[in-house]
Coordinates of C-alpha atoms in Angstrom, one line a residue:
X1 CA 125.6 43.9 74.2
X2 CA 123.6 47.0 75.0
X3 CA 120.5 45.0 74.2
X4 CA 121.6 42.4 76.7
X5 CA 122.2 45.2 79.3
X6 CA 119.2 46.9 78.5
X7 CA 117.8 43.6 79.8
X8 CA 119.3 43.1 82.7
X9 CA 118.2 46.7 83.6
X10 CA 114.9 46.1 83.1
X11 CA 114.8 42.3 84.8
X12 CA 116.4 44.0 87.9
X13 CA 113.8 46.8 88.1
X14 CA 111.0 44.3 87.9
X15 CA 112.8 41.5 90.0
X16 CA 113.2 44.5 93.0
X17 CA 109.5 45.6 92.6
X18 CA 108.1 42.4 93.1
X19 CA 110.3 41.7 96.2
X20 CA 109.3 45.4 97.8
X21 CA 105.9 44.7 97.1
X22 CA 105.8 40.6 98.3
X23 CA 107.9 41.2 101.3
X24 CA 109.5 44.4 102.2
X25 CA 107.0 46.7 104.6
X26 CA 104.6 43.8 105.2
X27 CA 104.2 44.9 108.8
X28 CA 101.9 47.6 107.8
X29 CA 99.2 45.0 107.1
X30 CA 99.5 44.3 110.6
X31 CA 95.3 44.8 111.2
X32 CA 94.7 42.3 109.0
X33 CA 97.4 39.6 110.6
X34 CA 95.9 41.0 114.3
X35 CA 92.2 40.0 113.3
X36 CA 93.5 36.0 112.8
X37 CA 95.9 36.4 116.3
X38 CA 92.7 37.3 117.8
X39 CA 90.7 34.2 116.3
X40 CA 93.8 31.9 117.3
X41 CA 93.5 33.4 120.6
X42 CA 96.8 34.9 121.0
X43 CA 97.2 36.6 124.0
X44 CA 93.2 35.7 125.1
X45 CA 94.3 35.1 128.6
X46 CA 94.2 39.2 129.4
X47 CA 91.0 39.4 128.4
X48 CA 88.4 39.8 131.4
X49 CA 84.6 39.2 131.1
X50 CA 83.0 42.4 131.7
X51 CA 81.6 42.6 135.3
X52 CA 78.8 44.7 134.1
X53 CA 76.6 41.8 132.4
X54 CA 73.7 40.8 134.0
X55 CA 70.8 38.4 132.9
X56 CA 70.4 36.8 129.9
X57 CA 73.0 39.4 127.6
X58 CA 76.0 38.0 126.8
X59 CA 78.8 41.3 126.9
X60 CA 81.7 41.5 125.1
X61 CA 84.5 40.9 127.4
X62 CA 87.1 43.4 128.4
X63 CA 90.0 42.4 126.3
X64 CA 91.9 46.1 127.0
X65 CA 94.9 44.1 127.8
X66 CA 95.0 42.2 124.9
X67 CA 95.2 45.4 122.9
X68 CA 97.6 47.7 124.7
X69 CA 100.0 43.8 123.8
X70 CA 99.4 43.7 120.1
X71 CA 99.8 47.9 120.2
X72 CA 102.9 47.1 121.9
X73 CA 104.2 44.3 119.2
X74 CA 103.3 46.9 116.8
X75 CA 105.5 49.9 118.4
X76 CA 108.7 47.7 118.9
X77 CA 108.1 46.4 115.0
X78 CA 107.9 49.9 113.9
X79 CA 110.2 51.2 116.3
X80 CA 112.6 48.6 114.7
X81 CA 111.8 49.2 111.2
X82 CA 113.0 52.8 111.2
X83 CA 115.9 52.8 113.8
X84 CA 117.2 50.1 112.3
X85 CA 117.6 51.6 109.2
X86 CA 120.4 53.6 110.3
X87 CA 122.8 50.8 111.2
X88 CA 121.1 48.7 108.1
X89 CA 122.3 51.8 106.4
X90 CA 125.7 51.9 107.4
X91 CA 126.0 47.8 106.3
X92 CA 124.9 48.5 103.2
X93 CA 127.3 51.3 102.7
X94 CA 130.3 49.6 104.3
X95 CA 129.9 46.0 103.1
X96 CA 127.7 46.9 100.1
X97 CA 124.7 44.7 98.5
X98 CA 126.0 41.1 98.6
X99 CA 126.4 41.3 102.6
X100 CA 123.3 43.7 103.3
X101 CA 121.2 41.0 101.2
X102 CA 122.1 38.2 103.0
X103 CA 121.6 39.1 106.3
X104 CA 118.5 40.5 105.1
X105 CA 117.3 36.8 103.6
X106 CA 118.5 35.1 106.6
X107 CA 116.7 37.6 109.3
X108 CA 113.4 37.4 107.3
X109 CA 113.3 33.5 106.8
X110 CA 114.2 33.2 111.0
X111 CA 111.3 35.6 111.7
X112 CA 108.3 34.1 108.8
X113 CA 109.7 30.5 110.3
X114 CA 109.1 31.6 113.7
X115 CA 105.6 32.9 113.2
X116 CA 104.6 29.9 111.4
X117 CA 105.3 27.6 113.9
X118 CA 104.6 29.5 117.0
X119 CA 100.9 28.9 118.7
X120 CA 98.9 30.8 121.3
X121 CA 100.7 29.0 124.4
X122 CA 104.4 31.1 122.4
X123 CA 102.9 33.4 121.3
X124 CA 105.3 36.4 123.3
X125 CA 107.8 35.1 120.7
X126 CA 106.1 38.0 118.3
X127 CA 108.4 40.2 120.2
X128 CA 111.1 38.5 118.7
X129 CA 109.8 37.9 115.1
X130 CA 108.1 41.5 114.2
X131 CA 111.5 43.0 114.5
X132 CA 113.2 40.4 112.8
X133 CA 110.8 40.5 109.9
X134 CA 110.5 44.1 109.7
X135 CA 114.5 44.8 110.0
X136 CA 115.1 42.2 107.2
X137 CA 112.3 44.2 105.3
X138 CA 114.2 47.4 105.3
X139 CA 117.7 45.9 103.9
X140 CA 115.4 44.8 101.0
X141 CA 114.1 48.1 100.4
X142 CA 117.6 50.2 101.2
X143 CA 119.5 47.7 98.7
X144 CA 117.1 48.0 96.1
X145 CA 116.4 51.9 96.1
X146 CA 119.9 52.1 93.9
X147 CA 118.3 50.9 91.2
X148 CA 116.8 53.8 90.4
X149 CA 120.7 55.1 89.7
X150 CA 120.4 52.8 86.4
X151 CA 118.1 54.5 84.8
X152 CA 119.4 58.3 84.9
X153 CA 116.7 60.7 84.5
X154 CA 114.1 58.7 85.9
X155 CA 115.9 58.3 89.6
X156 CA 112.9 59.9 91.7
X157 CA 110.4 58.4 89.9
X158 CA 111.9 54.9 90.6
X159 CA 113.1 55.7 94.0
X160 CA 108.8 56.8 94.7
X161 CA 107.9 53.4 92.7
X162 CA 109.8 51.4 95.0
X163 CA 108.8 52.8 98.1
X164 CA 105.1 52.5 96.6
X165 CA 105.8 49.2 96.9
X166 CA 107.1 48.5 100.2
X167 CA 103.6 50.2 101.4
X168 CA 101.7 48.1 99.4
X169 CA 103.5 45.1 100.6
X170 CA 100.9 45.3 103.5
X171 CA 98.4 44.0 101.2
X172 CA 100.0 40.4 101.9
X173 CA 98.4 40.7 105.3
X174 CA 95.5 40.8 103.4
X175 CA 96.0 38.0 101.8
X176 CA 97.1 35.9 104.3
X177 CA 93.9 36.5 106.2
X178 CA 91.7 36.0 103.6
X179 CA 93.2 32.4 103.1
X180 CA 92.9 32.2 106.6
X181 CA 89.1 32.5 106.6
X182 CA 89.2 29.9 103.6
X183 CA 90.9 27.5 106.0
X184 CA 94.4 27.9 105.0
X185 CA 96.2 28.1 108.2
X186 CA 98.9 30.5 109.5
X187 CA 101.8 28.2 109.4
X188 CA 101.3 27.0 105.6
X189 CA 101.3 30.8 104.7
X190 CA 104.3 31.8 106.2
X191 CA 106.4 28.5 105.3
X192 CA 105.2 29.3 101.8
X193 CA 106.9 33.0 102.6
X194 CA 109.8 31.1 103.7
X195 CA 110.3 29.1 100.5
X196 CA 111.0 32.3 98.7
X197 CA 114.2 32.9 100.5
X198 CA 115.6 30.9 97.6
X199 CA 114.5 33.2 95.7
X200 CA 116.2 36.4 97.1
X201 CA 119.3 34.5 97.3
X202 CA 119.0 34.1 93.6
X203 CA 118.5 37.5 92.6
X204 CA 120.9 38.6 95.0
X205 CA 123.7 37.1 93.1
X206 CA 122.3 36.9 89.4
X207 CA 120.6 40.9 89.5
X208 CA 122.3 42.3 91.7
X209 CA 125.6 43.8 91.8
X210 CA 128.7 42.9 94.6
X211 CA 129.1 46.7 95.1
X212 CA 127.2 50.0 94.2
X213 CA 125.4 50.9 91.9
X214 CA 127.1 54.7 90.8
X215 CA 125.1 57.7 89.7
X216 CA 125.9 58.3 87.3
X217 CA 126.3 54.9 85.4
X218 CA 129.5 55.1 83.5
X219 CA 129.0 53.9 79.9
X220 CA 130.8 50.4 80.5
X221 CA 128.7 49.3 83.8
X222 CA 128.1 46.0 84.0
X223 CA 126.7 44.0 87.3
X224 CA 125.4 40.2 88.1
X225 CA 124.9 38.5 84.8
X226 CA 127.0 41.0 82.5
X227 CA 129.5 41.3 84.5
X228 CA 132.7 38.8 83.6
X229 CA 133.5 38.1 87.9
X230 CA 133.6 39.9 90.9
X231 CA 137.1 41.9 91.1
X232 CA 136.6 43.3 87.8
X233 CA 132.7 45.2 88.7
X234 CA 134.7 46.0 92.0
X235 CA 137.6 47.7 90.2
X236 CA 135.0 49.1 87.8
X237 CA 132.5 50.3 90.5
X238 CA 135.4 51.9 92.8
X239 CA 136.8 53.6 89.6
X240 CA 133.5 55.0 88.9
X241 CA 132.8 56.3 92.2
X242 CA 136.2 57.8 92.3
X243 CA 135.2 60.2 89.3
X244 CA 131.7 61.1 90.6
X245 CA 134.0 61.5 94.1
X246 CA 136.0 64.0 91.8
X247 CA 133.5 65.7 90.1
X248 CA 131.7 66.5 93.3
X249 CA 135.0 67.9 95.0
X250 CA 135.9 70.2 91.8
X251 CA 131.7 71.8 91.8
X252 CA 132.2 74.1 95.0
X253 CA 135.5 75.9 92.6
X254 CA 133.1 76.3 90.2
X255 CA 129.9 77.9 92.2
X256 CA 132.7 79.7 93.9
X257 CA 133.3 81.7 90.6
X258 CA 129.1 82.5 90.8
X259 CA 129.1 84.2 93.7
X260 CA 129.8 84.5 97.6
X261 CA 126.0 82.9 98.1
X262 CA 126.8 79.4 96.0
X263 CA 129.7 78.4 97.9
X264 CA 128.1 75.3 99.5
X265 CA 128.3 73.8 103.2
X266 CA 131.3 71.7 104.1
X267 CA 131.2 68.1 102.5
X268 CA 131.4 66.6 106.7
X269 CA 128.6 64.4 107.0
X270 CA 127.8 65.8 110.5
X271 CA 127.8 69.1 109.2
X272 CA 124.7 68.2 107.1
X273 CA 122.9 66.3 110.0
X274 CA 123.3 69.7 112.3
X275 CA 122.0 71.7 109.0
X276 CA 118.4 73.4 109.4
X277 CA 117.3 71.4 106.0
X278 CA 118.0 68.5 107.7
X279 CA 116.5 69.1 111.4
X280 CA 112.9 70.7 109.3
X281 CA 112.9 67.3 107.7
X282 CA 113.0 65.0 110.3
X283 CA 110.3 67.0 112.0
X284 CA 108.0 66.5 109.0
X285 CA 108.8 63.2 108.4
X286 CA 108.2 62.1 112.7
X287 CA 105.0 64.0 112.7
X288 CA 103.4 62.4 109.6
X289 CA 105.1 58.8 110.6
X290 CA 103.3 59.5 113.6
X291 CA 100.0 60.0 112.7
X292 CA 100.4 56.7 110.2
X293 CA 101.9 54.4 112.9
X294 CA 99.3 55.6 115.6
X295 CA 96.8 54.6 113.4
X296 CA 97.6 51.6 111.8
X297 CA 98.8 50.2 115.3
X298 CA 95.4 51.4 117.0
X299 CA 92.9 50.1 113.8
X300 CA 91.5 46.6 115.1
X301 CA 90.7 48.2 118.3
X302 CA 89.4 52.1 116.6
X303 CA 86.9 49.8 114.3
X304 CA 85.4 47.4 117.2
X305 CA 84.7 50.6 119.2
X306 CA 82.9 52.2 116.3
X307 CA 81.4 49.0 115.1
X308 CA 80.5 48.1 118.6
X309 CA 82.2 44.8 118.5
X310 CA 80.7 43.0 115.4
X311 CA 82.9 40.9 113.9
X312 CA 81.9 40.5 110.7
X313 CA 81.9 44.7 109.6
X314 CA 85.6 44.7 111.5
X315 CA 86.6 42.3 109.2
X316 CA 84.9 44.0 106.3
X317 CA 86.4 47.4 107.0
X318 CA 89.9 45.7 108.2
X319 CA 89.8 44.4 104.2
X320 CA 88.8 48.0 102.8
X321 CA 91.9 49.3 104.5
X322 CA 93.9 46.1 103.6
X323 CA 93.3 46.6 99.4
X324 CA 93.6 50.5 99.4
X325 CA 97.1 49.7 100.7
X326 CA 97.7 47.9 98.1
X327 CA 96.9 51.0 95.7
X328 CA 100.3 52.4 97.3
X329 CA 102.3 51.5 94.6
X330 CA 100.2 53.2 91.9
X331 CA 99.9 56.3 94.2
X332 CA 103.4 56.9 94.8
X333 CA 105.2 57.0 91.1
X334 CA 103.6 60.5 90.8
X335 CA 105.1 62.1 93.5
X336 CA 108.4 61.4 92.0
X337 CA 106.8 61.7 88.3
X338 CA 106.0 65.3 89.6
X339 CA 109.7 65.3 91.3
X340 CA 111.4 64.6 88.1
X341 CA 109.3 66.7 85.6
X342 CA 109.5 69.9 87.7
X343 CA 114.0 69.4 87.7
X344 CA 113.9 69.4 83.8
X345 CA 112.1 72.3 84.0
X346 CA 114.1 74.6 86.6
X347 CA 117.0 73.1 85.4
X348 CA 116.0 75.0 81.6
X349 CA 115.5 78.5 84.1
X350 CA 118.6 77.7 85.6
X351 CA 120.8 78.2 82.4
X352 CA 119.5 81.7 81.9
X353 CA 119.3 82.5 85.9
X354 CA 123.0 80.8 87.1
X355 CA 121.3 78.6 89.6
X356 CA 123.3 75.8 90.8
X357 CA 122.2 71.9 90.8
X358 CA 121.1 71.9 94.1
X359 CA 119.2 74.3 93.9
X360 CA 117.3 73.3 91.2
X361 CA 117.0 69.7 93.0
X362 CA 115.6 71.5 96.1
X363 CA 112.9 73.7 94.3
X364 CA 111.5 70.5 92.3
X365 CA 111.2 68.9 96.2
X366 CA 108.9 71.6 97.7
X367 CA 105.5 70.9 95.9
X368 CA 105.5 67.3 96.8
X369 CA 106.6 68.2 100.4
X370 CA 103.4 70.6 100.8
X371 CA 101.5 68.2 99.2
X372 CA 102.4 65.5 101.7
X373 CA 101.5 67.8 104.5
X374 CA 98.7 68.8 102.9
X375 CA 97.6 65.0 102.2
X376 CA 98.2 64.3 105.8
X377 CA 96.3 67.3 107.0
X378 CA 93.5 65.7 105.5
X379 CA 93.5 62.3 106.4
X380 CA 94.1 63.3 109.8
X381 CA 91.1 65.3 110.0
X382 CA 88.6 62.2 108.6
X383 CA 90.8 59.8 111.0
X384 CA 89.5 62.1 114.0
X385 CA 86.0 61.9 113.1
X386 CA 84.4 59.1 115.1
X387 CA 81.8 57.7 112.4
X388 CA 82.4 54.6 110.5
X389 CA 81.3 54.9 106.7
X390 CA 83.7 58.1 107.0
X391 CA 86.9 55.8 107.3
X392 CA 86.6 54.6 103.9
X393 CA 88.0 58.5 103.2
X394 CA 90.7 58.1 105.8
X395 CA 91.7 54.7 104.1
X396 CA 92.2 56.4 100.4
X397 CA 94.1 59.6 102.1
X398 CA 96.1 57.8 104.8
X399 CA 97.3 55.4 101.8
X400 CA 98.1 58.5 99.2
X401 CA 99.4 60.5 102.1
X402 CA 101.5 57.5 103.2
X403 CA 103.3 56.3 99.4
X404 CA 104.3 60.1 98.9
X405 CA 106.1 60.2 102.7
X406 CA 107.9 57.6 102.2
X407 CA 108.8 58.0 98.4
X408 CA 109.4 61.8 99.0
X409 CA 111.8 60.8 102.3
X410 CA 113.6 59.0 100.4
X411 CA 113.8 61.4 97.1
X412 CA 114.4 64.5 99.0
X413 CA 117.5 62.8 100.6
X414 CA 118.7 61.5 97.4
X415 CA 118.1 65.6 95.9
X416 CA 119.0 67.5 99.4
X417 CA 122.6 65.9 100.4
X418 CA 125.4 64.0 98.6
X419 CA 125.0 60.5 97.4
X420 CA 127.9 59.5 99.4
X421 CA 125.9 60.1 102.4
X422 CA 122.5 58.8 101.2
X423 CA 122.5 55.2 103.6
X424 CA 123.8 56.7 106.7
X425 CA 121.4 60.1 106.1
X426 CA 118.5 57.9 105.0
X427 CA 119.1 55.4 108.5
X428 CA 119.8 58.7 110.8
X429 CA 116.5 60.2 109.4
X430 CA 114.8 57.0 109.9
X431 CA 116.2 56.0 113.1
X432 CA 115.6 59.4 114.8
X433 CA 112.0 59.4 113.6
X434 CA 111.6 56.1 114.9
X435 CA 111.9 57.3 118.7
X436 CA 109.1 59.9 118.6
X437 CA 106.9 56.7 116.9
X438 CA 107.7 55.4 120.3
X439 CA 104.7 57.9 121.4
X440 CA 102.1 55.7 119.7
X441 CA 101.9 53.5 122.6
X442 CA 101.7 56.1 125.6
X443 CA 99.2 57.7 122.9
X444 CA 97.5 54.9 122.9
X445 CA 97.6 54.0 127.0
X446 CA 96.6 57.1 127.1
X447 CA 93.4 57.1 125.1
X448 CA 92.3 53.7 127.1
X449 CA 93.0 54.8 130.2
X450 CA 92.2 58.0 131.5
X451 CA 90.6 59.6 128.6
X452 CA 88.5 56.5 128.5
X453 CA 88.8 55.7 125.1
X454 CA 87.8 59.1 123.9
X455 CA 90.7 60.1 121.7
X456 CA 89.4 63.8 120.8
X457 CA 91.9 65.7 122.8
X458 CA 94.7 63.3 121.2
X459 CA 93.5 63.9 117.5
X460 CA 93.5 68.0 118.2
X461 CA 97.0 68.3 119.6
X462 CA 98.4 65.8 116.7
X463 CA 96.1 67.9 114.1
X464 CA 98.1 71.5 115.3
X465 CA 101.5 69.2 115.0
X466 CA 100.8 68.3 111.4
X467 CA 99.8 72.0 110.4
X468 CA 103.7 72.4 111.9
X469 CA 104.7 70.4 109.0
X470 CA 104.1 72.8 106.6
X471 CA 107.4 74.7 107.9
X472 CA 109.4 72.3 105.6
X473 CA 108.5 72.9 102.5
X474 CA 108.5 76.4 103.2
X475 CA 112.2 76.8 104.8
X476 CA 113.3 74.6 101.4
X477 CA 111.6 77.4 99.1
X478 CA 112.9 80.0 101.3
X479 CA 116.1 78.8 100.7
X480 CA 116.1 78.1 97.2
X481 CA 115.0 82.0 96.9
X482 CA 117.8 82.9 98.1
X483 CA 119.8 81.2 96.1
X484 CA 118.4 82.2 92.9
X485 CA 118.8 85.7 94.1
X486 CA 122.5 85.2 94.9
X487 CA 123.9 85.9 91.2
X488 CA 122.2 89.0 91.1
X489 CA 123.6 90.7 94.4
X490 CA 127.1 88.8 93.4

């Protein structure tokens, strides 16, 4: 029986890699799926021919227009893909996986469906699809970032792997422009996207469970295949979480006994979203969002600027970006590899020094939060360096800097607050972050217009913002300093 489990385990964790990395943050290739809009002439009818040729020399026209539209598409799908989060969040949380997954499936077949058979004459409808596509992604990811709760020790390192994933579910971008140029069309690749949906609904009720999966996994767990029907993994799952409910309420009477500086905040989920761990990190993760978003969404027009409009090296570079996001997935296991090793080893100190487990949880989060700063920092210096061979660098930072956000977001939440909080934190987090992503397209105006597509001024006030970054990782050590000083002054 523990064989079979064992099994099931392990099929789920693959099962939910492969669908993070085939569908869940395929907006991010969104470069790739811009250069074949632009050769279907999507949105060709803003384009103006430049009134500056003369003679025999054919200019490139002004297609401004046509950029500031796909930027736009781009902000909206973002936009969506993070504020969404918190209501995806609170689904998942009050109906649990079965519901979440389904109205995942059923946005992301609507949107792949309506890209397929949309056409230059439709092709506004990309307002409506992105979202859809990018929303559904998100419910993919959110129900599948429990799985790391099955496999104990290994939780960050999991919880990094998947998100690894969703980024390098941009590589199917790739992909689908690649068969493009081979003369597979649009609407046959995203039909065949929309044949997997039978898929999903599969593994949503064969690998999945109806509920939760708890942390920790009580030794008699059983989900989809193991378990015997429904009611009885619903009776087990809300027994479960009523321990772990118990054990949680029972820990601040016990850090009491430590000292006056363990006794922890109030368990109110709005007194952790006004807490100063919680406002640092949503500044660190909307300023490094920002500088991804901004330049994912800006790409197709930063390389025909710097490649002064030939096609054939935007498409070449376009590709280089593609497969380094596709390297996501390998990049971002070692942030939470790195998460997980340093916990075992404050959690040894913390016998001998009386820290508590969140403290120790904390301290193993700071490295990998400078390091993501310090990541960022970096590719945001290469990115505002206008020469081309140079973005090769700012492909391999921007995708390292990128799968350790994301995986660290999402690892930090899972260390910083209670679990019972985790979707609605994870979608608040997300969801505020995603209004200051709205900037990308002022940015963006901005840089066309009246700077007159000189983005130097741009790059050096978002540079000084990411050095601002570093505040996080510092308040978190600060604090965790504290706290390790606490038993001695008790």
């Amino acid at each position: 029986m523990q064989g079979q489990g064992l099994c099931l385990r392990v099929a789920t964790l693959l099962t939910g890699l492969l669908e993070c990395l085939g569908f869940a943050g395929v907006l991010f290739g969104w470069a790739s799926l811009v250069y074949v809009f632009k050769a279907e002439h999507y949105f060709d009818e803003l384009c103006e021919p430049d009134a500056g040729a003369t003679g025999n020399f054919t200019a490139q026209p002004d297609c401004k227009a046509q950029d500031e539209r796909f930027s736009l598409i781009f902000t909206l799908g973002s936009f969506m893909n993070n504020f969404m989060t918190f209501p995806a969040g609170y689904i998942f949380d009050r109906f649990k996986t079965t519901v979440a997954r389904l109205i995942a499936i059923f946005l992301y077949t609507s949107a792949t469906l309506t890209i397929a058979f949309i056409s230059a004459d439709s092709a506004f409808l990309l307002f409506l699809a992105m979202p859809m596509l990018t929303v559904g992604g998100i419910l993919f990811l959110i129900t599948n970032l429990q799985v790391g709760n099955l496999f104990g020790k290994h939780r960050s390192t999991i919880i990094t792997l998947y998100n690894g994933a969703f980024d390098s579910s941009s590589a199917v971008f790739l992909i689908i422009k690649l068969l493009y140029e081979q003369g597979i069309s649009l609407k046959a690749s995203f039909i065949f996207l929309s044949v997997f949906s039978a898929w999903h609904v599969g593994r949503t009720f064969l690998l999945m469970p109806r509920g939760h999966i708890p942390y920790p996994v009580p030794s008699n767990y059983s989900y989809g295949l193991c378990s015997g029907n429904a009611r009885e993994e619903e009776k087990k799952t809300a027994e479960s979480e009523k321990l772990e409910l118990q054990s949680k309420e029972s820990l601040p009477a016990k850090e009491e006994a430590l000292g006056p500086g363990k006794q922890q905040e109030p368990r109110s989920f709005w007194s952790y979203v006004l807490s100063q761990r919680f406002a640092w990190h949503l500044v660190w993760l909307s300023v490094i969002q920002l500088w991804h978003y901004l330049f994912i969404g800006t790409l197709n027009s930063l390389l025909t600027s710097l490649a002064k409009g030939d096609r054939a090296l935007v498409s070449a570079y376009t590709n280089a970006f593609a497969i380094t996001q596709f390297f996501g997935v390998l990049c971002a296991p070692w942030n939470g590899l790195l998460m997980d090793r340093l916990k075992q080893k404050y959690q040894k100190e913390a016998k001998s020094t009386g820290s508590s487990a969140m403290t120790v949880a904390l301290r193993s989060a700071v490295p990998s939060l400078a390091l993501t700063s310090l990541l960022c920092l970096g590719f945001a210096l290469c990115a505002s360096v206008p020469i081309l061979p140079l973005q090769y660098v700012t492909f391999i930072l921007q995708v390292i800097s990128r799968s350790f956000l994301y995986g660290g977001n999402a690892a930090f939440l899972t260390l910083a607050f209670p679990a019972e909080h985790f979707g609605k934190l994870f979608g608040l987090v997300m969801a505020l972050s995603a209004i200051v992503s709205l900037l990308q397209f002022p940015i963006f105006t901005f840089i066309k217009g009246p700077l007159q597509n000189d983005p130097l001024y741009v790059n050096v006030m978002l540079v000084l913002a990411t050095v601002l970054t570093f505040v996080h990782p510092f308040m978190v050590y600060w604090e965790c300093r504290r706290e390790r000083k606490s038993p001695a002054t008790a």
